[in-house]
PDB file of C-alpha atoms in Angstrom:
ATOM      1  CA  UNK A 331       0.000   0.000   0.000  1.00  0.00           C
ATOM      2  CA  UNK A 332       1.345   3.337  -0.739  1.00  0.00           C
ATOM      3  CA  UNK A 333       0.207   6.304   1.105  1.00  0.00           C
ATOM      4  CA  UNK A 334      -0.035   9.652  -0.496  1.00  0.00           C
ATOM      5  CA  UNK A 335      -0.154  13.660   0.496  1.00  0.00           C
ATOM      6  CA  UNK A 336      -0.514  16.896  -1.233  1.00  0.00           C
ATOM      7  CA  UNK A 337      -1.714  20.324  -0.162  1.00  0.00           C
ATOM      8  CA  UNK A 338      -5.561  19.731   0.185  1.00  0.00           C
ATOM      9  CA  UNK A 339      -5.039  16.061   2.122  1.00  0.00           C
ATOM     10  CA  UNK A 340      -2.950  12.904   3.719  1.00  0.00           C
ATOM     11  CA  UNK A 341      -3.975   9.532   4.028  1.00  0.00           C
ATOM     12  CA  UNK A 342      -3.869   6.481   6.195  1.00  0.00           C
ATOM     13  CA  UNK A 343      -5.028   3.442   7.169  1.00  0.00           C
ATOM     14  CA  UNK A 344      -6.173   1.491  10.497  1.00  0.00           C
ATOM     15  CA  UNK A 345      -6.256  -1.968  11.516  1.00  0.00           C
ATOM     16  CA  UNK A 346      -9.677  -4.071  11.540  1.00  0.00           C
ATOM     17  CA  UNK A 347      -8.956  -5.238  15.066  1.00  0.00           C
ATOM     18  CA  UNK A 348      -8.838  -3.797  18.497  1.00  0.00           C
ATOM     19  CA  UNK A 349      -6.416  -5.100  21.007  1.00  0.00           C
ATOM     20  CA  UNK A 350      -5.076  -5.679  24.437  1.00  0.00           C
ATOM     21  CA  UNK A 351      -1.846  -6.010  23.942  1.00  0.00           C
ATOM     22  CA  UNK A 352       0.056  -7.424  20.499  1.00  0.00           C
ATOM     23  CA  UNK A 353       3.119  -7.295  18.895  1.00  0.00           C
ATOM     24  CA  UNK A 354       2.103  -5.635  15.161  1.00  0.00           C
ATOM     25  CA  UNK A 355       5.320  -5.164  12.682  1.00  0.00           C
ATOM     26  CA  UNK A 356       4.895  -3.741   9.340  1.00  0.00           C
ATOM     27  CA  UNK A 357       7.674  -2.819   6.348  1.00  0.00           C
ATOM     28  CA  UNK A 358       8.414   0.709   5.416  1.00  0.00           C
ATOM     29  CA  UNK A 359       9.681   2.860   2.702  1.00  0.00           C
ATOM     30  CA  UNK A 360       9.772   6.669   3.456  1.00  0.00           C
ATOM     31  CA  UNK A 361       9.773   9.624   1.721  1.00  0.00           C
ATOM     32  CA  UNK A 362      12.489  10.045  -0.335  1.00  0.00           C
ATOM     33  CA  UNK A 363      14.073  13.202  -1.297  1.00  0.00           C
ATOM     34  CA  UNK A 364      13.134  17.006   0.520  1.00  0.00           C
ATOM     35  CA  UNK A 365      10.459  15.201   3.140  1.00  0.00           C
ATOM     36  CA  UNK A 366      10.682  17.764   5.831  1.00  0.00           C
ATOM     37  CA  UNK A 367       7.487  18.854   7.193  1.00  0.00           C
ATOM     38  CA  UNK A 368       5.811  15.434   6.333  1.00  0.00           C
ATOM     39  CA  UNK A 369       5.476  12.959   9.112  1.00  0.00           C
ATOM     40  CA  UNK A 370       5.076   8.745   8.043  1.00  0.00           C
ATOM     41  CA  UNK A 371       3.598   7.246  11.215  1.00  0.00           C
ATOM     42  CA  UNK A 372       2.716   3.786  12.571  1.00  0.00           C
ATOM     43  CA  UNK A 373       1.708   3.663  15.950  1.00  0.00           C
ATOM     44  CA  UNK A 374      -0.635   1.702  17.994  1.00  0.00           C
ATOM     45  CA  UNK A 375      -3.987   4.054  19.985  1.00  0.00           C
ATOM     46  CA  UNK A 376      -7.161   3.885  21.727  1.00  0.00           C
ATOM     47  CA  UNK A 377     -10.603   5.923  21.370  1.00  0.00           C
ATOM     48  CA  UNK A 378     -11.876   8.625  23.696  1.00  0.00           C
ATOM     49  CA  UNK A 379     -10.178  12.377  25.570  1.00  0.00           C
ATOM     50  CA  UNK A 380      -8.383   9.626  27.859  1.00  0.00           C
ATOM     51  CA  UNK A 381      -6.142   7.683  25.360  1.00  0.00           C
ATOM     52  CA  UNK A 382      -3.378   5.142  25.027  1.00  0.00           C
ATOM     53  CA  UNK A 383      -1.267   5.451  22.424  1.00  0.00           C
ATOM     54  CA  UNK A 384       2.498   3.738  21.360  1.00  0.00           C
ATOM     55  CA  UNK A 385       3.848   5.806  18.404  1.00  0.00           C
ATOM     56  CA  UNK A 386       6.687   5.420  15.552  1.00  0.00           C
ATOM     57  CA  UNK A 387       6.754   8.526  13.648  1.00  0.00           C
ATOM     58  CA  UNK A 388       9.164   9.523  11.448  1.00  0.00           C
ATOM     59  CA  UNK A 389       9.897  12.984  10.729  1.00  0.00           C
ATOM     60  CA  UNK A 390      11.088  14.230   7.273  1.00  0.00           C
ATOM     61  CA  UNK A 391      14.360  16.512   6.714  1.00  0.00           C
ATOM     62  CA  UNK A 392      15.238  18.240   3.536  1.00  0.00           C
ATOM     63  CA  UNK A 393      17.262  15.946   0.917  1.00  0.00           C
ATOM     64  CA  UNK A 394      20.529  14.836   2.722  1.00  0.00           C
ATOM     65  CA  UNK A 395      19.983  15.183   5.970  1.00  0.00           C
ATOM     66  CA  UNK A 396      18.708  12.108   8.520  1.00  0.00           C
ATOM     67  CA  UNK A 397      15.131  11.183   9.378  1.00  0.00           C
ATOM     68  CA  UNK A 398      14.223  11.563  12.287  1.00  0.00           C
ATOM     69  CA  UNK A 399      12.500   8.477  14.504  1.00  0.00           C
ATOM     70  CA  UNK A 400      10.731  10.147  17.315  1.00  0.00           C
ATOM     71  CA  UNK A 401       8.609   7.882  19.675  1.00  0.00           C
ATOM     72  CA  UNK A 402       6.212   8.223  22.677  1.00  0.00           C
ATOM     73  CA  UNK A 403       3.994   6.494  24.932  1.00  0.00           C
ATOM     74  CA  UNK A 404       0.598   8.341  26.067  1.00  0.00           C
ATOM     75  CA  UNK A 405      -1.610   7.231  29.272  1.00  0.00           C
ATOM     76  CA  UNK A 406      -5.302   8.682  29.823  1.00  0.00           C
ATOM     77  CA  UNK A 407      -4.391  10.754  26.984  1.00  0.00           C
ATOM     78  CA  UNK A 408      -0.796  12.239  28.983  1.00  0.00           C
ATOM     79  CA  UNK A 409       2.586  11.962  27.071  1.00  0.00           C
ATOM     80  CA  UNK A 410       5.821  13.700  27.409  1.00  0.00           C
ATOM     81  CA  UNK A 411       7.342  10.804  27.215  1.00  0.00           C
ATOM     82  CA  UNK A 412       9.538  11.252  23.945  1.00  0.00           C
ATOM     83  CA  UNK A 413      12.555   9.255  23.086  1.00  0.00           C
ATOM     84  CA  UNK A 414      14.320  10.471  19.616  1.00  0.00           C
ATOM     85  CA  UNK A 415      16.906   8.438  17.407  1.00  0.00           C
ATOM     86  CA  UNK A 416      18.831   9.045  13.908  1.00  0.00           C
ATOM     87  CA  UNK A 417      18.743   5.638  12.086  1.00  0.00           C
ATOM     88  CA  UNK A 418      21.805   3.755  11.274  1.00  0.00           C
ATOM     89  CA  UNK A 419      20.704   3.729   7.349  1.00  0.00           C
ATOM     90  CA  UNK A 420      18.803   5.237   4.708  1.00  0.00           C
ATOM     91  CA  UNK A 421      15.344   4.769   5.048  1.00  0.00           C
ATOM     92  CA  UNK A 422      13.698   6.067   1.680  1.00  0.00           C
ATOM     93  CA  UNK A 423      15.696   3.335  -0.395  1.00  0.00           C
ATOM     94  CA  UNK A 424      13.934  -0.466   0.540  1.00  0.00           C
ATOM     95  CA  UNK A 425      11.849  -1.648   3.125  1.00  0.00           C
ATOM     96  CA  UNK A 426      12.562  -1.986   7.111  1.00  0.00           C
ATOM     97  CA  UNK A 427      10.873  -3.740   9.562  1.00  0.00           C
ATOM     98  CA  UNK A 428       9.270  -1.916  12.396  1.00  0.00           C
ATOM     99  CA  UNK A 429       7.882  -3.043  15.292  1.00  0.00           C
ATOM    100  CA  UNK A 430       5.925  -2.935  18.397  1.00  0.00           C
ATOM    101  CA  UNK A 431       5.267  -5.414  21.157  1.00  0.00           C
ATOM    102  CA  UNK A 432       2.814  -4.565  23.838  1.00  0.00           C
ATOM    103  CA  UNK A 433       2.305  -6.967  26.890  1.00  0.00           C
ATOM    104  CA  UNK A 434       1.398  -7.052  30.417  1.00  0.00           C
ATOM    105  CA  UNK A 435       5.226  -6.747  31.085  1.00  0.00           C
ATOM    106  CA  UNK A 436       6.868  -3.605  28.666  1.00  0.00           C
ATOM    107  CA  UNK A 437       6.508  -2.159  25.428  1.00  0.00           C
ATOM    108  CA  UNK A 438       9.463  -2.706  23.167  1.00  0.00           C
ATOM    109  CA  UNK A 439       9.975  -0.934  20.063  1.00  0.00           C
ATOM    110  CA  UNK A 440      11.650  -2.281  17.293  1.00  0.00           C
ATOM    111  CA  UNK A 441      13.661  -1.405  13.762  1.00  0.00           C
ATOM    112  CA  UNK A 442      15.319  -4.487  11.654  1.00  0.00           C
ATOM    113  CA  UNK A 443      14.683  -6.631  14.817  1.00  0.00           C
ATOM    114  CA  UNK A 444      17.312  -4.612  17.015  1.00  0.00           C
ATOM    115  CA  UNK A 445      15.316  -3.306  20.254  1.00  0.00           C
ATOM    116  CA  UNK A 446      15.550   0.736  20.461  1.00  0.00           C
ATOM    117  CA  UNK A 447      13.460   1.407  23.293  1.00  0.00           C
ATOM    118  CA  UNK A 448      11.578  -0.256  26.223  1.00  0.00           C
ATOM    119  CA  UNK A 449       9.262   1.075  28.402  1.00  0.00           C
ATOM    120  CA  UNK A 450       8.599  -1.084  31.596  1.00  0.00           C
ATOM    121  CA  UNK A 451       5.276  -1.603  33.399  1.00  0.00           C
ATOM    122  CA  UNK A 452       6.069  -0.148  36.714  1.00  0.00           C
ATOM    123  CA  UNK A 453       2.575   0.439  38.022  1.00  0.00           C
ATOM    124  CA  UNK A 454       2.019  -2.171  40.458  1.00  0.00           C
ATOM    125  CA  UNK A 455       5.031  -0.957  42.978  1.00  0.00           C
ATOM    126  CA  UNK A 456       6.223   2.629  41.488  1.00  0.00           C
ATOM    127  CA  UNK A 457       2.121   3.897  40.488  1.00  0.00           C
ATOM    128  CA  UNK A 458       3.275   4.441  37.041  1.00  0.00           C
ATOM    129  CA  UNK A 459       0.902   4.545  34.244  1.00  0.00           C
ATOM    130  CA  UNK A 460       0.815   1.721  31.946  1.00  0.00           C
ATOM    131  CA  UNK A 461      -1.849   1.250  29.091  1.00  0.00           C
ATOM    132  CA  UNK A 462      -3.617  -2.300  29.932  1.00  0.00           C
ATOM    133  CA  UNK A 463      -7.012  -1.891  29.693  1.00  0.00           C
ATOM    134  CA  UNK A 464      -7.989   0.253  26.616  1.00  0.00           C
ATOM    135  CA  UNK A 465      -8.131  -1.390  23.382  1.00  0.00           C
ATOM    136  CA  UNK A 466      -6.005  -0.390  20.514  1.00  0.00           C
ATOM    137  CA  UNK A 467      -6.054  -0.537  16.796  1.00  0.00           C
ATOM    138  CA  UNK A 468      -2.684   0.035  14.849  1.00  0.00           C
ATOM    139  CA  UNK A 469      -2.821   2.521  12.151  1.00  0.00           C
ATOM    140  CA  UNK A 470       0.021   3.752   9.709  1.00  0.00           C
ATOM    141  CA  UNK A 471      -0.392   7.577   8.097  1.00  0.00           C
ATOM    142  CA  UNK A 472       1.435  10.144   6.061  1.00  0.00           C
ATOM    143  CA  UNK A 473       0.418  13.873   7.260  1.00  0.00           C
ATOM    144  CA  UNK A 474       1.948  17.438   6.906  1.00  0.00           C
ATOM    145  CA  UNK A 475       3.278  18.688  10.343  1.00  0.00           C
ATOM    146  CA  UNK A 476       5.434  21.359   9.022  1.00  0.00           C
ATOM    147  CA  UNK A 477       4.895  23.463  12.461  1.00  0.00           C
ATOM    148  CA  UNK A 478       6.629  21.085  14.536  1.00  0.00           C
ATOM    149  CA  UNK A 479       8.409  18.289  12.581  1.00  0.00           C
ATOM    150  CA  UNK A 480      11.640  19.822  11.103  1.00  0.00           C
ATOM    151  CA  UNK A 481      13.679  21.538  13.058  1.00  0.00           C
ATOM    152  CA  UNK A 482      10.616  22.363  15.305  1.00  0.00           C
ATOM    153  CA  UNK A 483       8.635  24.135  11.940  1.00  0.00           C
ATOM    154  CA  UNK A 484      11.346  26.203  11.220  1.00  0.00           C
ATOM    155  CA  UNK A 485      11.641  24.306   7.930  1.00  0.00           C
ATOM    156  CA  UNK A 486       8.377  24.130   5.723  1.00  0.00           C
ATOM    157  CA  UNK A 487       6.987  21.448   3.540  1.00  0.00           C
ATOM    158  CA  UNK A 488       7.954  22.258   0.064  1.00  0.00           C
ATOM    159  CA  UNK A 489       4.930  21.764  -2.115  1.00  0.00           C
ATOM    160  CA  UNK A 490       6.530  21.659  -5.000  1.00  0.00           C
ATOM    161  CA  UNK A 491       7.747  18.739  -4.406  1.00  0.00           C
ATOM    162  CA  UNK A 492       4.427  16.950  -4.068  1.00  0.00           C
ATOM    163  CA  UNK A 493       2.858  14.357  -3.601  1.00  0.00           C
ATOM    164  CA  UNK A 494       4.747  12.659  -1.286  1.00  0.00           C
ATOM    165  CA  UNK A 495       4.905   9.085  -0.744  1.00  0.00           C
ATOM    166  CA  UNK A 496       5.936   6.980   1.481  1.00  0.00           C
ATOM    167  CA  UNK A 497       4.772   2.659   0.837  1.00  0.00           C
ATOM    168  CA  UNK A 498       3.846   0.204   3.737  1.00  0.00           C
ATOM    169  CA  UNK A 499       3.799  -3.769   2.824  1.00  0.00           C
ATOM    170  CA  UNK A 500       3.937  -6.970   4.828  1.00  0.00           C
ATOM    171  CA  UNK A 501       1.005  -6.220   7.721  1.00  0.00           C
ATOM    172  CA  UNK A 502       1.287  -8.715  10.655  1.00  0.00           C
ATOM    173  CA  UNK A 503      -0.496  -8.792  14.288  1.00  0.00           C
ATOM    174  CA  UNK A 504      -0.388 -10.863  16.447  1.00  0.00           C
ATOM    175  CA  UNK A 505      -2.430 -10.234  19.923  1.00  0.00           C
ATOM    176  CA  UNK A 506      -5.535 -10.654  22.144  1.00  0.00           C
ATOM    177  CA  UNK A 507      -8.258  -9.365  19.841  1.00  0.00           C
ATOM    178  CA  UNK A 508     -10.554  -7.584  21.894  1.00  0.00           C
ATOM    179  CA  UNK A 509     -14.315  -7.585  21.150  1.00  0.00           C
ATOM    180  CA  UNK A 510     -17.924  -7.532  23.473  1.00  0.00           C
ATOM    181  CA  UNK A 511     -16.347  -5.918  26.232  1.00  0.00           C
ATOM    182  CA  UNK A 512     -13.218  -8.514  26.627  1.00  0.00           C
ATOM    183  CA  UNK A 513     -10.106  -9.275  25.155  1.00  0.00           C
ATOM    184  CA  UNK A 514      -9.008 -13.211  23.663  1.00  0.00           C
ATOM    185  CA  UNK A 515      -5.101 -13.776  23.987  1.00  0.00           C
ATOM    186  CA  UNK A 516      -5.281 -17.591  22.074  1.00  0.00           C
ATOM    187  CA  UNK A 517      -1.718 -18.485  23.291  1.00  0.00           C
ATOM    188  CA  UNK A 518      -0.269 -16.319  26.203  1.00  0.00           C
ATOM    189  CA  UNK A 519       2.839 -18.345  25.463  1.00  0.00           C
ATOM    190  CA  UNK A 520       3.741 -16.819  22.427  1.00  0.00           C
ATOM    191  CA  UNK A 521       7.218 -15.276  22.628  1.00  0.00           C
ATOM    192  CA  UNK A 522       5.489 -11.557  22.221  1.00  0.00           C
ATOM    193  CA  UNK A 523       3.857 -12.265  25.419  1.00  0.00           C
ATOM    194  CA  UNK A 524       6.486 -13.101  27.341  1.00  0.00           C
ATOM    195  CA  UNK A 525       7.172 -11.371  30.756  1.00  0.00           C
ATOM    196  CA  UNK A 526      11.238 -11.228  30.835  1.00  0.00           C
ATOM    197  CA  UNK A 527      12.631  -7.821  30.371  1.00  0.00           C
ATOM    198  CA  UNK A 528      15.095  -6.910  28.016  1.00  0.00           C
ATOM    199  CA  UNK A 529      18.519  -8.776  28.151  1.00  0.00           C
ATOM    200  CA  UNK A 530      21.246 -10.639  26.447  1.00  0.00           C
ATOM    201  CA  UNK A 531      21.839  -9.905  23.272  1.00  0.00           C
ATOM    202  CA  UNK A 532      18.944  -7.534  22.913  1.00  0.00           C
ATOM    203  CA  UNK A 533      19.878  -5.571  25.601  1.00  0.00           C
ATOM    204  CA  UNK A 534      23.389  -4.919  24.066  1.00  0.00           C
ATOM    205  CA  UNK A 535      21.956  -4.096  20.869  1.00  0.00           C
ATOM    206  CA  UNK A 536      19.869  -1.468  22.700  1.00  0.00           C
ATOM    207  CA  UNK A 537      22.612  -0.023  24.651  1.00  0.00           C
ATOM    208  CA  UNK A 538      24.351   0.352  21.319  1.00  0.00           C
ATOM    209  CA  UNK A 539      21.581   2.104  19.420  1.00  0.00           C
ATOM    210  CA  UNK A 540      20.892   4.386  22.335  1.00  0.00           C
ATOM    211  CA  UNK A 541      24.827   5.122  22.887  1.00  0.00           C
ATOM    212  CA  UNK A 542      25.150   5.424  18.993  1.00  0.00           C
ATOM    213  CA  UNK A 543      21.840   6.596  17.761  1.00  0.00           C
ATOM    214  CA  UNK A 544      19.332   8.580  20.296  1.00  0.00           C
ATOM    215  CA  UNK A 545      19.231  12.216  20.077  1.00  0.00           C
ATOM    216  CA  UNK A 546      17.122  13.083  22.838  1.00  0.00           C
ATOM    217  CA  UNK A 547      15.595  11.358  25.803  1.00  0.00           C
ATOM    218  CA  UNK A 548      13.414  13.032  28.299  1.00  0.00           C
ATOM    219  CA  UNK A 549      14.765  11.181  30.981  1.00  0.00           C
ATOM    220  CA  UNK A 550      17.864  13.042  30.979  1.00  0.00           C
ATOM    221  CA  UNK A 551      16.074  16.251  30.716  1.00  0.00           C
ATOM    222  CA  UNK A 552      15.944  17.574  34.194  1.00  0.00           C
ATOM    223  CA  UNK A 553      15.302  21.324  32.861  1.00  0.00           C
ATOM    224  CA  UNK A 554      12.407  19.887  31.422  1.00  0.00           C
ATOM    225  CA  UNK A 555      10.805  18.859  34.539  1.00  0.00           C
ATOM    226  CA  UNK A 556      12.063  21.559  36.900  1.00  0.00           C
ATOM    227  CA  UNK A 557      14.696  19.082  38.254  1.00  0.00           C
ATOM    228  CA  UNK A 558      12.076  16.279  38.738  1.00  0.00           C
ATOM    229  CA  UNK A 559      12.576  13.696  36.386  1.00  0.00           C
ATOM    230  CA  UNK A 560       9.105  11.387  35.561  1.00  0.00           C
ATOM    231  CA  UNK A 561       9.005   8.039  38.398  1.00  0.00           C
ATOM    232  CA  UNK A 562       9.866   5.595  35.658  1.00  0.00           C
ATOM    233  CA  UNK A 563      13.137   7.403  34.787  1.00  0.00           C
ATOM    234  CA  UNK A 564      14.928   6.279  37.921  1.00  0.00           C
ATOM    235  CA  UNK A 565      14.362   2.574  37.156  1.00  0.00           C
ATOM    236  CA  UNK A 566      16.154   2.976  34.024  1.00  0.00           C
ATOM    237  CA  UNK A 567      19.041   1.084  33.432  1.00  0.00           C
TER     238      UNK A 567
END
């Protein structure tokens, strides 16, 4: 599927299915070219003024400079929870595989199957919010956010230049499909599912992306939070 925007419109796409937690992974191709002030997302939300949401979005740049991944994780409709990497290729040229896994245990985010980010479900000892218990549907767009997304709107989308397009292919979900009030998880011992945090190899190839890679974290920005850093940000490791 390709995904196209011009001056008068975007476009986009959403998932039949509403879940409680899934791992969904889909295959990209961005914007190639002078992208900034578009934004290609795939990200994972609920309905209502209190959402959930798990997003991937990837912010265009004018021709030669990187994309930007930026990622976040809303509660009852509350973010500020933004995490920020360069990738470690070019991402307008093929395909790469993006991912998120939502469980009872963490969300882990995913590019070319090495982790970037996890966020831990801290809730029951540190009352941290955690999205468990509004569904989701996954949905993939391409929109123009030229007053934030390029060097925070200082760079405009160049109409010219349109339409944009960025191509999705290769869908897959695999979750508790929730429907009548309730939520079905066929085999809670799928590897998705699985409780264990981070470690091992994964973890290494984290640390790596993050030492290499990440451009901005909000748990390092005390300013930020007048010196009071969010609870989850001091179980970090």
């Amino acid at each position: 599927m390709s995904l196209a925007l011009d001056n008068s419109s975007g476009s986009g796409f959403q998932s039949k299915n509403q879940f409680i937690y899934a791992k969904v992974e889909v295959n990209i191709k961005l914007v190639a070219g002078n992208s900034a002030g578009t934004v290609t997302s795939f990200y994972l939300k609920s309905e209502g003024n209190a959402w959930d949401e798990i997003d991937m979005e990837f912010l265009g740049n004018t021709s030669g400079d990187p994309y930007v991944l930026h990622t976040n994780i809303f509660t009852k409709g509350m973010g500020n929870r933004e995490q920020q990497f360069y990738l470690w290729f070019d991402p307008t040229t093929d395909f790469h595989t993006y991912s998120i896994t939502w469980n009872p245990a963490h969300i882990v985010l995913v590019v070319d199957k090495k982790p970037i980010r996890e966020y831990r479900n801290l809730d029951s000892n540190n009352n941290v919010p955690y999205p468990r218990d509004q569904p989701m549907k996954l949905y993939g767009s391409l929109w123009n956010a030229d007053d934030w997304a390029t060097r925070g709107g200082s760079v405009k989308t160049d109409w010219s230049k349109a339409p944009f397009t960025a191509s999705f292919k290769t869908y897959t979900a695999d979750g508790c499909v929730y429907g009548n009030g309730a939520s079905s998880c066929p085999d809670k011992t799928a590897p998705w599912y699985s409780s264990k945090q981070i470690g091992g190899d994964d973890l290494k190839q984290m640390q790596w992306v993050q030492k290499n890679y990440m451009i901005y974290n909000y748990c390092d920005d005390v300013n930020r939070f007048h010196g009071s850093l969010p609870a989850e940000c001091g179980r970090k490791k």
